[in-house]
């Protein structure tokens, strides 16, 4: 039931708004609303403030060259680690490998850990957690009183380099992303936070793992990326990326392509996540 | 509309008449292939005539092979259900000696696994994307009739698998490739291969079949710059290739990896071009294609020197090899062959056939712009005849002229050779270490692997025993004193001694 609901979302153009899934119970939502106020200062340890601002996304929301407004938000400085996720699953055994509901995770969920409750000798606590599904990542963030970042938020934060909020015109910025793509995915992952923080104080947006975003299934890259025209303008053709705003930003496009290949229960070896939160009036 | 129909049926009539008249002229030995011959002249009917009904019998797991190997011909008279399991791997592998590149592959190799099916077969296609992959991938097979050639049904995240089924309605040799955005980058990283859809009666038997696929690569570093090289999108957009390669690496078809054949063999090359950008001027030095099924289609052209293979296209070439030697596969857009790596080899073993080809004959008339003033050569000869003495300077001057005429075709005028194909003489440890051995090689030729300056070579140098003792002495003395080599001298007496003490290999002159 739930899965088919997600599939339906994937098959239809949905604006890039936060998609509330039925994963969280109503009860949970109420709880989240209560904890956001309480947790805002707590987030300042783990999260950095990004925005507000406006920018041209690689995926226009509507008309070409449309400027996207990004309200200010908080974003985890680092991807969530194995240690952090283990603590979460210890506290929430329903998200342990052996217990997780199969509609929410696929067969390789947390498969790199030795057991459901131990990382084992080959997995470091400070490596980013991988093999997590969208459902699991969402549950983790909700347990904090946070949420997954939305694509525009992620893209906006990731446009920065160490000194500039928007470094996307710099070929070096792009080449660094591509260099990661050219590194075979079978190599061990480095620890989180090893790379220089970006303009906002956020680490590892590029060069470590793919990351889930809340609205990944609204990105709507066609399964065959060369399709063009048709009813849905947001779909784009791969060769020319016709409706991509910045065709040369194929490095970002490849992240979109990756995310759009996923179902919410999928887990893969190079896919992790980090959390985000709204900046509430009076707390910043 | 009516006229068009009339004229097309008239055309078919002409074709039919032509085929009958040809068949009636056929010699008995060609009757075996009458069916195939007839089909070649007639229309196949295209996809409308390609459905032979539902699959018969149990599903068959398709045999896949890595280049240059081709799966065995299909021995079936009925359509089957064929299961193809293809796995995508992202792997770091050498693109040239000492140069690593992260390839994205179908089946762990570039080009991807060769798939062989029969027209009318139903193919259940499983595309698995290895868990260690970073990228999602899909596959567009040009042999598929349907949306995206399968691409829209096979978009697969890392660690997952997709399945779709199609019926191969058109016969021919088709390219497949990844069509995930950015398509050009996925292809530029090696995601292409060939699928052969055999006609229902099969292809006429040949002695050898090989799989050769061209593709070009765009790296941040220069050609042969050592270490790990990354993909360069700007060069790809500008179509400024760093490497143009057969079978995915510079060494894929040379040295020990050269294709093999024997004199008298008929060779069929399944040639593909993955691109992503360049059109290939496919040529085999030293052969003429008896047949080329242009663009991988049904009808052939005969007696072709060079055939165009489009990016995302193919050709089938067939030729019989008549004499031993090394045939060199090139993209005859020739800077790609000698400066970007588009070189391969076919080594043909067997007895010489001097009536067809005599081997190297020195004839200054043919040497064109490489003919230098022969005065120096005459001077040495005169010196010998009058005084019995020559100076080393005279020898070097004469040797330079002779070297340009005889040796520079392979070893190059500057003695640098052609890396991996023809060894250098300039600064070459193998050459400089042993002058006596150098004389022997000039006299007797050299076949089999040698290591020169750490690089392995496995080519054939024919015997140069048609040169007299003076000429070999002068060439070697010139080589020892040129291009930074540190000197030395070979005299006519040295050569005469080696010539007298060495048994001539069969077929060598003198």
PDB file of C-alpha atoms in Angstrom, chain A residues 106 108 131 174-175 178-187 208 210 221-227 236-239 250 253-254 257-262 265-270, chain B residues 90-92 102 104 131-136 138 140 147-149 151-153 155-161 177 179-186 220 228-234:
ATOM      1  CA  UNK A 106      15.674  -3.901   0.695  1.00  0.00           C
ATOM      2  CA  UNK A 108      21.123  -5.134   1.521  1.00  0.00           C
ATOM      3  CA  UNK A 131      23.093   0.833   2.872  1.00  0.00           C
ATOM      4  CA  UNK A 174      33.327  20.642 -11.148  1.00  0.00           C
ATOM      5  CA  UNK A 175      36.457  18.616 -11.714  1.00  0.00           C
ATOM      6  CA  UNK A 178      34.069  14.343 -11.289  1.00  0.00           C
ATOM      7  CA  UNK A 179      37.245  13.028  -9.745  1.00  0.00           C
ATOM      8  CA  UNK A 180      35.132  11.313  -7.137  1.00  0.00           C
ATOM      9  CA  UNK A 181      32.988   9.758  -9.847  1.00  0.00           C
ATOM     10  CA  UNK A 182      36.196   8.409 -11.385  1.00  0.00           C
ATOM     11  CA  UNK A 183      37.247   6.700  -8.163  1.00  0.00           C
ATOM     12  CA  UNK A 184      36.064   3.092  -8.096  1.00  0.00           C
ATOM     13  CA  UNK A 185      33.254   2.613  -5.589  1.00  0.00           C
ATOM     14  CA  UNK A 186      34.802  -0.500  -4.115  1.00  0.00           C
ATOM     15  CA  UNK A 187      37.448   1.463  -2.189  1.00  0.00           C
ATOM     16  CA  UNK A 208      32.253  10.978  -0.044  1.00  0.00           C
ATOM     17  CA  UNK A 210      25.547  10.069  -2.388  1.00  0.00           C
ATOM     18  CA  UNK A 221      14.558  12.208 -14.399  1.00  0.00           C
ATOM     19  CA  UNK A 222      13.116  10.015 -17.065  1.00  0.00           C
ATOM     20  CA  UNK A 223      14.194   6.379 -17.014  1.00  0.00           C
ATOM     21  CA  UNK A 224      15.546   6.928 -20.495  1.00  0.00           C
ATOM     22  CA  UNK A 225      17.325  10.217 -20.106  1.00  0.00           C
ATOM     23  CA  UNK A 226      17.224  11.050 -23.774  1.00  0.00           C
ATOM     24  CA  UNK A 227      13.485  11.504 -23.908  1.00  0.00           C
ATOM     25  CA  UNK A 236      15.004  16.102 -19.673  1.00  0.00           C
ATOM     26  CA  UNK A 237      16.974  14.622 -22.426  1.00  0.00           C
ATOM     27  CA  UNK A 238      20.295  13.270 -21.326  1.00  0.00           C
ATOM     28  CA  UNK A 239      22.414  14.118 -24.309  1.00  0.00           C
ATOM     29  CA  UNK A 250      26.377  17.574 -15.696  1.00  0.00           C
ATOM     30  CA  UNK A 253      22.959  16.144 -13.132  1.00  0.00           C
ATOM     31  CA  UNK A 254      24.617  12.822 -12.425  1.00  0.00           C
ATOM     32  CA  UNK A 257      20.216  10.741 -12.236  1.00  0.00           C
ATOM     33  CA  UNK A 258      21.487   8.616  -9.371  1.00  0.00           C
ATOM     34  CA  UNK A 259      18.702   9.700  -7.041  1.00  0.00           C
ATOM     35  CA  UNK A 260      16.065   9.195  -9.665  1.00  0.00           C
ATOM     36  CA  UNK A 261      17.131   5.579 -10.172  1.00  0.00           C
ATOM     37  CA  UNK A 262      16.135   4.797  -6.598  1.00  0.00           C
ATOM     38  CA  UNK A 265      13.326   1.112   0.060  1.00  0.00           C
ATOM     39  CA  UNK A 266      16.569   0.816  -1.919  1.00  0.00           C
ATOM     40  CA  UNK A 267      19.908   0.811  -0.197  1.00  0.00           C
ATOM     41  CA  UNK A 268      23.292   0.955  -1.916  1.00  0.00           C
ATOM     42  CA  UNK A 269      26.938   0.896  -1.036  1.00  0.00           C
ATOM     43  CA  UNK A 270      27.654   4.550  -1.757  1.00  0.00           C
TER      44      UNK A 270
ATOM     45  CA  UNK B  90      32.882   0.257 -12.726  1.00  0.00           C
ATOM     46  CA  UNK B  91      36.536  -0.768 -12.784  1.00  0.00           C
ATOM     47  CA  UNK B  92      39.934   0.885 -12.764  1.00  0.00           C
ATOM     48  CA  UNK B 102      38.077   4.148 -14.367  1.00  0.00           C
ATOM     49  CA  UNK B 104      32.319   1.794 -16.786  1.00  0.00           C
ATOM     50  CA  UNK B 131      26.789  -3.040  -5.642  1.00  0.00           C
ATOM     51  CA  UNK B 132      30.143  -1.236  -5.804  1.00  0.00           C
ATOM     52  CA  UNK B 133      28.951   0.949  -8.702  1.00  0.00           C
ATOM     53  CA  UNK B 134      28.548   4.625  -8.024  1.00  0.00           C
ATOM     54  CA  UNK B 135      26.269   5.305 -10.957  1.00  0.00           C
ATOM     55  CA  UNK B 136      22.919   4.071 -12.113  1.00  0.00           C
ATOM     56  CA  UNK B 138      20.790   1.295 -18.329  1.00  0.00           C
ATOM     57  CA  UNK B 140      19.938   0.736 -25.224  1.00  0.00           C
ATOM     58  CA  UNK B 147      10.946   2.502 -26.685  1.00  0.00           C
ATOM     59  CA  UNK B 148      14.489   3.581 -25.953  1.00  0.00           C
ATOM     60  CA  UNK B 149      15.880   0.279 -27.240  1.00  0.00           C
ATOM     61  CA  UNK B 151      16.797   1.974 -21.996  1.00  0.00           C
ATOM     62  CA  UNK B 152      13.503   3.018 -20.469  1.00  0.00           C
ATOM     63  CA  UNK B 153      13.045  -0.480 -19.042  1.00  0.00           C
ATOM     64  CA  UNK B 155      17.421   2.044 -15.555  1.00  0.00           C
ATOM     65  CA  UNK B 156      19.144   0.306 -12.669  1.00  0.00           C
ATOM     66  CA  UNK B 157      20.482   1.620  -9.363  1.00  0.00           C
ATOM     67  CA  UNK B 158      23.734   0.209  -7.933  1.00  0.00           C
ATOM     68  CA  UNK B 159      23.160  -3.150  -6.296  1.00  0.00           C
ATOM     69  CA  UNK B 160      19.988  -3.832  -8.224  1.00  0.00           C
ATOM     70  CA  UNK B 161      18.857  -5.648 -11.352  1.00  0.00           C
ATOM     71  CA  UNK B 177      25.328   1.224 -25.131  1.00  0.00           C
ATOM     72  CA  UNK B 179      21.882   5.747 -22.227  1.00  0.00           C
ATOM     73  CA  UNK B 180      21.945   7.236 -18.739  1.00  0.00           C
ATOM     74  CA  UNK B 181      22.587  10.948 -18.427  1.00  0.00           C
ATOM     75  CA  UNK B 182      25.007  12.272 -19.396  1.00  0.00           C
ATOM     76  CA  UNK B 183      24.877   9.714 -22.213  1.00  0.00           C
ATOM     77  CA  UNK B 184      28.087  10.909 -23.833  1.00  0.00           C
ATOM     78  CA  UNK B 185      30.037  10.434 -20.622  1.00  0.00           C
ATOM     79  CA  UNK B 186      28.735   6.912 -20.038  1.00  0.00           C
ATOM     80  CA  UNK B 220      42.587  15.372 -18.411  1.00  0.00           C
ATOM     81  CA  UNK B 228      45.411   7.691 -12.964  1.00  0.00           C
ATOM     82  CA  UNK B 229      43.654   9.794 -15.575  1.00  0.00           C
ATOM     83  CA  UNK B 230      40.252  11.398 -15.186  1.00  0.00           C
ATOM     84  CA  UNK B 231      37.558  11.993 -17.760  1.00  0.00           C
ATOM     85  CA  UNK B 232      37.624  15.451 -19.368  1.00  0.00           C
ATOM     86  CA  UNK B 233      34.151  16.653 -20.367  1.00  0.00           C
ATOM     87  CA  UNK B 234      35.402  19.732 -22.182  1.00  0.00           C
TER      88      UNK B 234
END
